[in-house]
N, CA, C and O atoms as a MOPAC input file, in Angstrom:
PM7 MOZYME 1SCF
protein

 N      0.70900 1    -1.16000 1    -0.09000 1
 C      0.10000 1    -0.07700 1     0.04300 1
 C      0.93900 1     1.18900 1     0.00100 1
 O      2.08400 1     1.18100 1     0.45100 1
 N      0.36400 1     2.33200 1    -0.55900 1
 C      1.05300 1     3.47900 1    -0.70600 1
 C      0.61100 1     4.54600 1     0.30900 1
 O     -0.60400 1     4.72300 1     0.39700 1
 N      1.40200 1     5.26300 1     1.06800 1
 C      1.05800 1     6.03500 1     2.10900 1
 C      1.04200 1     7.36100 1     1.73400 1
 O      2.03000 1     8.07800 1     1.89500 1
 N     -0.09800 1     7.79600 1     1.19800 1
 C     -0.21800 1     9.29800 1     1.00800 1
 C     -1.09000 1     9.93900 1     1.74200 1
 O     -1.18600 1    11.15400 1     1.57100 1
 N     -1.91300 1     9.28700 1     2.71100 1
 C     -2.80900 1     9.61200 1     3.58000 1
 C     -2.12900 1    10.38800 1     4.72300 1
 O     -2.88000 1    11.00600 1     5.47800 1
 N     -0.77300 1    10.43500 1     4.95000 1
 C     -0.27100 1    11.08100 1     6.05000 1
 C      0.47600 1    12.22400 1     5.46800 1
 O      1.43800 1    12.70900 1     6.06300 1
 N      0.03200 1    12.70300 1     4.23600 1
 C      0.56000 1    13.77500 1     3.46500 1
 C      1.81300 1    13.57500 1     2.71500 1
 O      2.13400 1    14.43400 1     1.89300 1
 N      2.51600 1    12.60000 1     2.89200 1
 C      3.77600 1    12.31100 1     1.99500 1
 C      4.00900 1    10.69900 1     2.13000 1
 O      3.37500 1    10.06000 1     2.97000 1
 N      4.81900 1    10.16500 1     1.38000 1
 C      5.10100 1     8.77900 1     1.32000 1
 C      6.35100 1     8.48000 1     0.55400 1
 O      6.49600 1     8.70200 1    -0.64800 1
 N      7.22800 1     7.96500 1     1.34400 1
 C      8.49300 1     7.43700 1     0.62300 1
 C      8.10200 1     6.16900 1     0.00000 1
 O      7.62200 1     5.25000 1     0.66400 1
 N      8.31800 1     6.09600 1    -1.38700 1
 C      7.86700 1     4.67700 1    -1.88700 1
 C      8.79200 1     3.58300 1    -1.76700 1
 O      8.65700 1     2.54400 1    -2.41400 1
 N      9.81500 1     3.81000 1    -0.88300 1
 C     10.80300 1     2.74100 1    -0.69600 1
 C     10.12200 1     1.66100 1     0.19500 1
 O     10.68500 1     0.56800 1     0.24900 1
 N      8.96100 1     1.84700 1     0.90800 1
 C      8.27000 1     0.85800 1     1.56300 1
 C      7.06900 1     0.50500 1     0.86800 1
 O      6.24900 1    -0.20300 1     1.45300 1
 N      6.84900 1     0.90600 1    -0.31700 1
 C      5.75600 1     0.25600 1    -1.23700 1
 C      6.15000 1    -1.12800 1    -1.57500 1
 O      7.32400 1    -1.49100 1    -1.50700 1
 N      5.25600 1    -1.84700 1    -1.91200 1
 C      5.50300 1    -3.38900 1    -2.21900 1
 C      5.12700 1    -3.56700 1    -3.71100 1
 O      4.31300 1    -2.83400 1    -4.27400 1
 N      5.71400 1    -4.49300 1    -4.25200 1
 C      5.37400 1    -4.92500 1    -5.80200 1
 C      4.30000 1    -5.96600 1    -5.56000 1
 O      3.80600 1    -6.45900 1    -6.57400 1
 N      3.85700 1    -6.37900 1    -4.38700 1
 C      2.68800 1    -7.52500 1    -4.36800 1
 C      1.69600 1    -7.26200 1    -3.28700 1
 O      2.06000 1    -6.53500 1    -2.36200 1
 N      0.57300 1    -7.72200 1    -3.28000 1
 C     -0.43000 1    -7.59600 1    -2.40100 1
 C     -0.41700 1    -8.49800 1    -1.37900 1
 O      0.51600 1    -9.30100 1    -1.40000 1
 N     -1.28900 1    -8.58500 1    -0.39600 1
 C     -1.25700 1    -9.38700 1     0.79400 1
 C     -1.29600 1   -10.93900 1     0.35500 1
 O     -0.80700 1   -11.80700 1     1.07700 1
 N     -1.88200 1   -11.21000 1    -0.81800 1
 C     -2.03900 1   -12.50300 1    -1.35700 1
 C     -0.65400 1   -12.82000 1    -2.13500 1
 O     -0.43200 1   -13.94700 1    -2.57800 1
 N      0.14200 1   -11.88900 1    -2.25200 1
 C      1.41400 1   -12.27000 1    -3.05000 1
 C      1.20000 1   -11.99400 1    -4.49700 1
 O      2.14100 1   -12.31300 1    -5.22400 1
 N      0.20300 1   -11.49100 1    -5.03600 1
 C      0.01400 1   -11.26100 1    -6.32300 1
 C      0.57100 1    -9.96400 1    -6.60400 1
 O      0.53800 1    -9.04800 1    -5.78300 1
 N      1.18100 1    -9.85400 1    -7.97300 1
 C      1.82500 1    -8.66700 1    -8.33300 1
 C      0.98200 1    -7.35100 1    -8.37100 1
 O     -0.20300 1    -7.35700 1    -8.70400 1
 N      1.56200 1    -6.39200 1    -8.06300 1
 C      0.82100 1    -5.03100 1    -8.11000 1
 C      1.70900 1    -4.08900 1    -9.06400 1
 O      2.93300 1    -3.97800 1    -8.98500 1
 N      0.91000 1    -3.46100 1    -9.93700 1
 C      1.52100 1    -2.61400 1   -10.89900 1
 C      1.61900 1    -1.22400 1   -10.27600 1
 O      0.65200 1    -0.46300 1   -10.27100 1
 N      2.78100 1    -0.91200 1    -9.76200 1
 C      2.94200 1     0.24800 1    -8.83300 1
 C      2.75500 1     1.40800 1    -9.73800 1
 O      2.12400 1     2.37300 1    -9.30700 1
 N      3.22300 1     1.42400 1   -10.92100 1
 C      2.92400 1     2.72600 1   -11.79400 1
 C      1.50300 1     3.04800 1   -11.83200 1
 O      1.05500 1     4.16000 1   -11.55200 1
 N      0.75600 1     1.96300 1   -12.21300 1
 C     -0.78900 1     2.06500 1   -12.38900 1
 C     -1.49200 1     2.57100 1   -11.10800 1
 O     -2.43900 1     3.35300 1   -11.19300 1
 N     -0.96500 1     2.06100 1    -9.75600 1
 C     -1.53500 1     2.44200 1    -8.59300 1
 C     -1.28600 1     3.97600 1    -8.44200 1
 O     -2.20600 1     4.69400 1    -8.05100 1
 N     -0.03600 1     4.49900 1    -8.75100 1
 C      0.32700 1     5.72000 1    -8.32200 1
 C     -0.38500 1     6.68600 1    -9.33500 1
 O     -0.84400 1     7.75600 1    -8.93500 1
 N     -0.48000 1     6.27200 1   -10.75100 1
 C     -1.04300 1     7.23000 1   -11.55100 1
 C     -2.62400 1     7.26500 1   -11.23500 1
 O     -3.24000 1     8.30700 1   -11.45600 1
 N     -3.24200 1     6.20400 1   -10.75300 1
 C     -4.62300 1     6.31000 1   -10.07700 1
 C     -4.68800 1     7.64200 1    -9.24900 1
 O     -5.48800 1     8.55200 1    -9.46800 1
 N     -3.72000 1     7.62500 1    -8.25200 1
 C     -3.61800 1     8.53100 1    -7.16100 1
 C     -3.49600 1     9.97400 1    -7.85500 1
 O     -4.22100 1    10.93900 1    -7.61200 1
 N     -2.56800 1     9.93200 1    -8.65200 1
 C     -2.24800 1    11.28800 1    -9.48400 1
 C     -3.54800 1    11.69100 1   -10.28800 1
 O     -3.94900 1    12.85400 1   -10.25200 1
 N     -4.18200 1    10.73900 1   -10.99200 1
 C     -5.28700 1    11.13800 1   -11.78600 1
 C     -6.59000 1    11.55500 1   -11.04600 1
 O     -7.47000 1    12.25800 1   -11.54300 1
 N     -6.60000 1    11.00400 1    -9.73000 1
 C     -7.78300 1    11.49600 1    -8.88000 1
 C     -7.45300 1    13.02100 1    -8.33400 1
 O     -8.33400 1    13.69600 1    -7.80200 1
 N     -6.20300 1    13.46400 1    -8.50100 1
 C     -5.82900 1    14.63000 1    -7.93900 1
 C     -5.25200 1    14.65900 1    -6.41700 1
 O     -5.03300 1    15.69700 1    -5.79200 1
 N     -5.05800 1    13.41800 1    -5.96300 1
 C     -4.81300 1    13.20800 1    -4.60800 1
 C     -3.34000 1    13.31100 1    -4.28800 1
 O     -2.97900 1    13.64000 1    -3.15800 1
 N     -2.45200 1    13.03100 1    -5.28300 1
 C     -0.88800 1    13.14800 1    -4.84500 1
 C     -0.23600 1    13.63900 1    -6.20900 1
 O     -0.70600 1    13.61300 1    -7.34700 1
 N      0.97500 1    14.08900 1    -5.75200 1
 C      2.02400 1    14.55900 1    -6.73700 1
 C      3.13700 1    13.52200 1    -6.54100 1
 O      3.22200 1    12.91900 1    -5.47000 1
 N      4.02700 1    13.29100 1    -7.59000 1
 C      5.20200 1    12.56700 1    -7.38600 1
 C      6.31700 1    13.39300 1    -7.46800 1
 O      6.29900 1    14.29800 1    -8.30300 1
 N      7.34500 1    13.23300 1    -6.70500 1
 C      8.46700 1    14.03600 1    -6.68200 1
 C      9.82300 1    13.21300 1    -6.41500 1
 O      9.73600 1    12.14400 1    -5.81300 1
 N     10.95300 1    13.64100 1    -6.80800 1
 C     12.19400 1    13.30300 1    -6.31900 1
 C     12.53300 1    13.93800 1    -5.00800 1
 O     11.94600 1    14.98900 1    -4.75000 1
 N     13.34000 1    13.49100 1    -4.18700 1
 C     13.92200 1    14.25900 1    -3.03200 1
 C     15.22200 1    14.92200 1    -3.52600 1
 O     16.01700 1    14.27200 1    -4.20700 1
 N     15.42700 1    16.08300 1    -3.22500 1
 C     16.57200 1    16.82300 1    -3.62400 1
 C     17.37300 1    17.35400 1    -2.46500 1
 O     16.77100 1    17.61100 1    -1.42300 1
 N     18.65500 1    17.54200 1    -2.54600 1
 C     19.58100 1    18.16700 1    -1.38500 1
 C     19.00700 1    19.58800 1    -1.08700 1
 O     18.62500 1    20.36900 1    -1.95800 1
 N     18.99500 1    19.81900 1     0.23700 1
 C     18.68900 1    21.30400 1     0.59200 1
 C     19.38100 1    21.66000 1     1.82300 1
 O     19.47600 1    20.82000 1     2.71800 1
 N     19.84600 1    22.76000 1     1.94700 1
 C     20.54100 1    23.30700 1     3.12000 1
 C     19.73600 1    24.38100 1     3.79500 1
 O     19.30200 1    25.34900 1     3.17100 1
 N     19.55500 1    24.20400 1     5.01200 1
 C     18.79600 1    25.01000 1     5.97700 1
 C     19.75600 1    26.37300 1     6.17100 1
 O     20.95600 1    26.44200 1     5.90300 1
 N     19.06400 1    27.23600 1     6.60700 1
 C     19.66400 1    28.57600 1     6.87400 1
 C     20.84200 1    28.37800 1     7.79100 1
 O     21.91000 1    28.95100 1     7.57600 1
 N     20.65000 1    27.55800 1     8.82900 1
 C     21.83900 1    27.41300 1     9.71500 1
 C     22.83000 1    26.39900 1     9.20700 1
 O     23.64600 1    25.90200 1     9.98300 1
 N     22.78800 1    26.07400 1     7.93200 1
 C     23.81900 1    25.19900 1     7.32200 1
 C     23.69400 1    23.67600 1     7.42300 1
 O     24.50800 1    22.92000 1     6.89200 1
 N     22.59800 1    23.24700 1     8.15500 1
 C     22.20200 1    21.95200 1     8.13700 1
 C     21.78800 1    21.34800 1     6.98900 1
 O     20.88800 1    21.89800 1     6.35300 1
 N     22.36300 1    20.10600 1     6.50800 1
 C     21.89600 1    19.59300 1     5.25900 1
 C     20.66800 1    18.75200 1     5.56900 1
 O     20.48600 1    18.17800 1     6.64300 1
 N     19.77100 1    18.73100 1     4.43900 1
 C     18.58000 1    17.89400 1     4.61500 1
 C     18.13900 1    17.62500 1     3.17900 1
 O     18.93400 1    17.67000 1     2.24000 1
 N     16.82400 1    17.34000 1     3.04000 1
 C     16.31000 1    17.09600 1     1.78800 1
 C     14.75500 1    17.68700 1     1.56200 1
 O     13.94600 1    17.78300 1     2.48400 1
 N     14.50500 1    18.03300 1     0.29500 1
 C     13.17200 1    18.76100 1     0.04100 1
 C     12.47600 1    18.20700 1    -1.13000 1
 O     13.17100 1    17.70700 1    -2.01500 1
 N     11.30900 1    18.22600 1    -1.24500 1
 C     10.67800 1    17.77900 1    -2.67500 1
 C     11.13600 1    18.64800 1    -3.86900 1
 O     11.18600 1    19.87600 1    -3.92500 1
 N     11.43100 1    17.81300 1    -4.72900 1
 C     11.76500 1    18.38500 1    -6.02600 1
 C     10.61800 1    18.90000 1    -6.69800 1
 O      9.56200 1    18.78000 1    -6.07700 1
 N     10.56600 1    19.49700 1    -7.93000 1
 C      9.36600 1    19.87600 1    -8.68300 1
 C      8.60800 1    18.47600 1    -8.91100 1
 O      9.22400 1    17.41100 1    -8.87100 1
 N      7.23000 1    18.55400 1    -9.15300 1
 C      6.52800 1    17.43500 1    -9.43300 1
 C      6.95800 1    16.85000 1   -10.71800 1
 O      7.30300 1    17.54900 1   -11.67000 1
 N      6.93300 1    15.47800 1   -10.73500 1
 C      7.36700 1    14.80500 1   -12.09100 1
 C      6.21000 1    14.89900 1   -12.97600 1
 O      5.09600 1    14.70700 1   -12.48800 1
 N      6.32500 1    15.15000 1   -14.12400 1
 C      5.11000 1    15.26400 1   -15.10900 1
 C      4.49900 1    13.89800 1   -15.11300 1
 O      5.21500 1    12.91100 1   -14.94600 1
 N      3.21100 1    13.79600 1   -15.29600 1
 C      2.34600 1    12.46100 1   -15.44100 1
 C      2.95600 1    11.67700 1   -16.33800 1
 O      3.22200 1    10.53800 1   -15.95400 1
 N      3.26800 1    11.99900 1   -17.50100 1
 C      3.76100 1    11.26500 1   -18.52400 1
 C      5.06600 1    10.55200 1   -18.34100 1
 O      5.42300 1     9.59500 1   -19.02800 1
 N      5.73600 1    11.07700 1   -17.38800 1
 C      6.99700 1    10.42100 1   -17.10600 1
 C      7.05500 1     9.53300 1   -15.86900 1
 O      8.05700 1     8.91200 1   -15.51500 1
 N      5.80900 1     9.53700 1   -15.21500 1
 C      5.83800 1     8.72300 1   -13.78500 1
 C      5.96700 1     7.24500 1   -14.15300 1
 O      6.72400 1     6.58800 1   -13.43900 1
 N      5.30700 1     6.58200 1   -15.21900 1
 C      5.46800 1     5.19100 1   -15.58100 1
 C      6.98700 1     4.89200 1   -15.66200 1
 O      7.47500 1     3.94900 1   -15.04000 1
 N      7.69800 1     5.69400 1   -16.41900 1
 C      8.95900 1     5.20000 1   -16.60600 1
 C      9.86100 1     5.33400 1   -15.54400 1
 O     10.78100 1     4.52600 1   -15.41700 1
 N      9.66700 1     6.46200 1   -14.60500 1
 C     10.40200 1     6.52900 1   -13.32100 1
 C     10.18100 1     5.46100 1   -12.55200 1
 O     11.17400 1     4.97100 1   -12.01400 1
 N      9.04400 1     4.92600 1   -12.34000 1
 C      8.62700 1     3.85900 1   -11.43900 1
 C      8.97400 1     2.50200 1   -11.93700 1
 O      8.92500 1     1.54400 1   -11.16500 1
 N      9.33100 1     2.35800 1   -13.21600 1
 C      9.65600 1     1.10500 1   -13.73800 1
 C     11.03500 1     0.61200 1   -13.06100 1
 O     11.28100 1    -0.57400 1   -12.84200 1
 N     11.78300 1     1.53900 1   -12.80200 1
 C     13.17000 1     1.18600 1   -12.05100 1
 C     13.03100 1     1.18900 1   -10.59500 1
 O     12.86900 1     2.22900 1    -9.95600 1
 N     13.10400 1    -0.14700 1    -9.99400 1
 C     12.84400 1    -0.09500 1    -8.49400 1
 C     13.97300 1     0.67400 1    -7.82400 1
 O     13.77300 1     1.00600 1    -6.65600 1
 N     15.12200 1     1.00400 1    -8.38400 1
 C     16.14900 1     1.64900 1    -7.70400 1
 C     15.72300 1     3.24900 1    -7.38500 1
 O     16.33300 1     3.95800 1    -6.58500 1
 N     14.63700 1     3.64400 1    -8.11700 1
 C     14.12400 1     4.94700 1    -7.73700 1
 C     13.17600 1     4.98100 1    -6.60300 1
 O     12.97700 1     6.05700 1    -6.03900 1
 N     12.55900 1     3.88600 1    -6.20800 1
 C     11.77900 1     3.85600 1    -5.03900 1
 C     11.82900 1     2.94500 1    -4.00000 1
 O     11.17600 1     2.99000 1    -2.95800 1
 N     12.80600 1     1.94500 1    -4.41100 1
 C     13.15900 1     0.86000 1    -3.39900 1
 C     13.98100 1     1.52300 1    -2.39400 1
 O     14.40900 1     2.66100 1    -2.58700 1
 N     14.24000 1     0.81500 1    -1.25000 1
 C     14.99200 1     1.27700 1    -0.15100 1
 C     16.35000 1     1.89500 1    -0.66200 1
 O     17.20400 1     1.05800 1    -0.95800 1
 N     16.65900 1     3.10200 1    -0.79900 1
 C     18.07800 1     3.35000 1    -1.46600 1
 C     19.24100 1     3.18900 1    -0.58800 1
 O     19.17500 1     3.23700 1     0.64000 1
 N     20.31100 1     2.99600 1    -1.27100 1
 C     21.59000 1     2.79000 1    -0.53200 1
 C     22.16100 1     4.07400 1     0.05900 1
 O     22.95800 1     4.06200 1     0.99700 1
 N     21.74200 1     5.12000 1    -0.49900 1
 C     22.24100 1     6.56700 1     0.04800 1
 C     21.38400 1     6.76800 1     1.20000 1
 O     20.17300 1     6.68600 1     0.99500 1
 N     21.81800 1     7.03300 1     2.45100 1
 C     20.90600 1     7.15000 1     3.48000 1
 C     20.30600 1     8.54800 1     3.54100 1
 O     19.45200 1     8.78600 1     4.39400 1
 N     20.67000 1     9.40900 1     2.75700 1
 C     20.08400 1    10.89300 1     2.61500 1
 C     18.91500 1    10.92400 1     1.74200 1
 O     18.23400 1    11.93900 1     1.59500 1
 N     18.65100 1     9.66000 1     1.08400 1
 C     17.35600 1     9.61300 1     0.31300 1
 C     17.36500 1    10.55400 1    -1.00300 1
 O     16.37000 1    10.59600 1    -1.72600 1
 N     18.39100 1    11.21900 1    -1.25100 1
 C     18.56500 1    12.25200 1    -2.41800 1
 C     18.22500 1    11.35200 1    -3.55100 1
 O     18.73600 1    10.23500 1    -3.63400 1
 N     17.35900 1    11.81500 1    -4.44600 1
 C     17.03600 1    11.00500 1    -5.58500 1
 C     16.01300 1    10.06900 1    -5.50800 1
 O     15.58600 1     9.53100 1    -6.52900 1
 N     15.54800 1     9.80300 1    -4.33900 1
 C     14.39200 1     8.72300 1    -4.19700 1
 C     13.10600 1     9.44000 1    -4.58000 1
 O     13.00500 1    10.66300 1    -4.47900 1
 N     12.11400 1     8.65000 1    -5.02600 1
 C     10.86700 1     9.16900 1    -5.43200 1
 C      9.86400 1     9.12100 1    -4.17200 1
 O      9.88200 1     8.13200 1    -3.43900 1
 N      9.12300 1    10.03000 1    -3.96400 1
 C      8.16900 1    10.30900 1    -2.98200 1
 C      6.78600 1    10.91500 1    -3.45000 1
 O      6.66800 1    11.48900 1    -4.53200 1
 N      5.92300 1    10.77400 1    -2.70400 1
 C      4.51900 1    11.29100 1    -2.86100 1
 C      4.22600 1    12.53700 1    -1.90700 1
 O      4.63900 1    12.52300 1    -0.74800 1
 N      3.60000 1    13.47000 1    -2.35100 1
 C      3.12600 1    14.48200 1    -1.48100 1
 C      1.54500 1    14.70900 1    -1.81700 1
 O      1.09500 1    14.77300 1    -2.96000 1
 N      0.83100 1    14.81300 1    -0.68800 1
 C     -0.60500 1    15.02400 1    -0.84900 1
 C     -0.97700 1    16.32400 1    -1.29600 1
 O     -0.38000 1    17.34200 1    -0.94400 1
 N     -2.02600 1    16.30300 1    -2.12300 1
 C     -2.42400 1    17.61800 1    -2.60800 1
 C     -3.45500 1    18.36300 1    -1.67200 1
 O     -3.86200 1    17.88800 1    -0.61200 1
 N     -3.82700 1    19.58900 1    -2.18900 1
 C     -4.88500 1    20.19400 1    -1.60200 1
 C     -6.23500 1    19.39500 1    -1.59400 1
 O     -7.01200 1    19.34900 1    -0.64000 1
 N     -6.37300 1    18.85800 1    -2.63900 1
 C     -7.63500 1    17.94900 1    -2.97800 1
 C     -7.74700 1    16.79100 1    -1.89900 1
 O     -8.78700 1    16.56600 1    -1.28100 1
 N     -6.66300 1    16.13800 1    -1.75100 1
 C     -6.52000 1    15.23000 1    -0.69200 1
 C     -6.80100 1    15.74800 1     0.74300 1
 O     -7.58200 1    15.23300 1     1.54300 1
 N     -6.17300 1    16.65000 1     0.90300 1
 C     -6.19900 1    17.34500 1     2.38600 1
 C     -7.69400 1    17.75400 1     2.56400 1
 O     -8.22300 1    17.50900 1     3.64900 1
 N     -8.37100 1    18.32500 1     1.63300 1
 C     -9.72100 1    18.55300 1     1.83400 1
 C    -10.74100 1    17.49900 1     2.11400 1
 O    -11.68800 1    17.60100 1     2.89500 1
 N    -10.36500 1    16.28500 1     1.23900 1
 C    -11.12300 1    15.13300 1     1.29200 1
 C    -10.91100 1    14.47600 1     2.66400 1
 O    -11.84700 1    13.84600 1     3.15800 1
 N     -9.70000 1    14.58600 1     3.33100 1
 C     -9.43500 1    14.10100 1     4.58100 1
 C    -10.04200 1    14.80200 1     5.71700 1
 O    -10.43500 1    14.21500 1     6.72500 1
 N    -10.11200 1    16.08900 1     5.53300 1
 C    -10.73900 1    17.02900 1     6.54900 1
 C    -12.24700 1    16.64500 1     6.42200 1
 O    -12.89500 1    16.65000 1     7.46900 1
 N    -12.83800 1    16.33700 1     5.33900 1
 C    -14.32300 1    16.07000 1     5.29100 1
 C    -14.53000 1    14.71100 1     5.88600 1
 O    -15.60900 1    14.45900 1     6.42300 1
 N    -13.53200 1    13.77500 1     5.82800 1
 C    -13.72500 1    12.44700 1     6.40100 1
 C    -13.64800 1    12.58700 1     7.85800 1
 O    -14.39300 1    11.91700 1     8.57400 1
 N    -12.78100 1    13.42800 1     8.35600 1
 C    -12.55800 1    13.52600 1     9.84800 1
 C    -13.80000 1    14.26500 1    10.42800 1
 O    -14.25200 1    13.94200 1    11.52600 1
 N    -14.33800 1    15.24800 1     9.68700 1
 C    -15.63500 1    15.80000 1    10.24300 1
 C    -16.71300 1    14.89300 1    10.32000 1
 O    -17.49400 1    14.90700 1    11.27100 1
 N    -16.80900 1    14.05200 1     9.31100 1
 C    -17.97900 1    13.17100 1     9.29200 1
 C    -17.99100 1    12.20500 1    10.29000 1
 O    -19.03200 1    11.66000 1    10.65800 1
 N    -16.64900 1    11.90600 1    10.85200 1
 C    -16.53400 1    10.65500 1    11.79000 1
 C    -16.72800 1    11.26000 1    13.11600 1
 O    -16.76100 1    10.53700 1    14.11100 1
 N    -16.86200 1    12.58600 1    13.20300 1
 C    -17.02000 1    13.16300 1    14.70000 1
 C    -18.49100 1    12.91700 1    15.06700 1
 O    -18.91700 1    13.25900 1    16.17100 1

């Protein structure tokens, strides 16, 4: 399962099979979330805080047409060897997803 409900999701912990062990088409699943307007796909880029501390931040959204090709290579989303996660593919929740989440929270109250 892909974790976009928490506003972001490192794809390194996504799986390529479901609970029954059947293969899952990760690009298809991610594109479904993109097409619903719920997430954007990004690569993590290096960032330096004003105090000089190194970190990472979202790069620009990857265009939809490029997402299947990017996700075909597990090296882009599987647990990276670089502990900084620079270059890893991640998801960010959109305003549409956040609004839907707020509606669901209000309905549950």
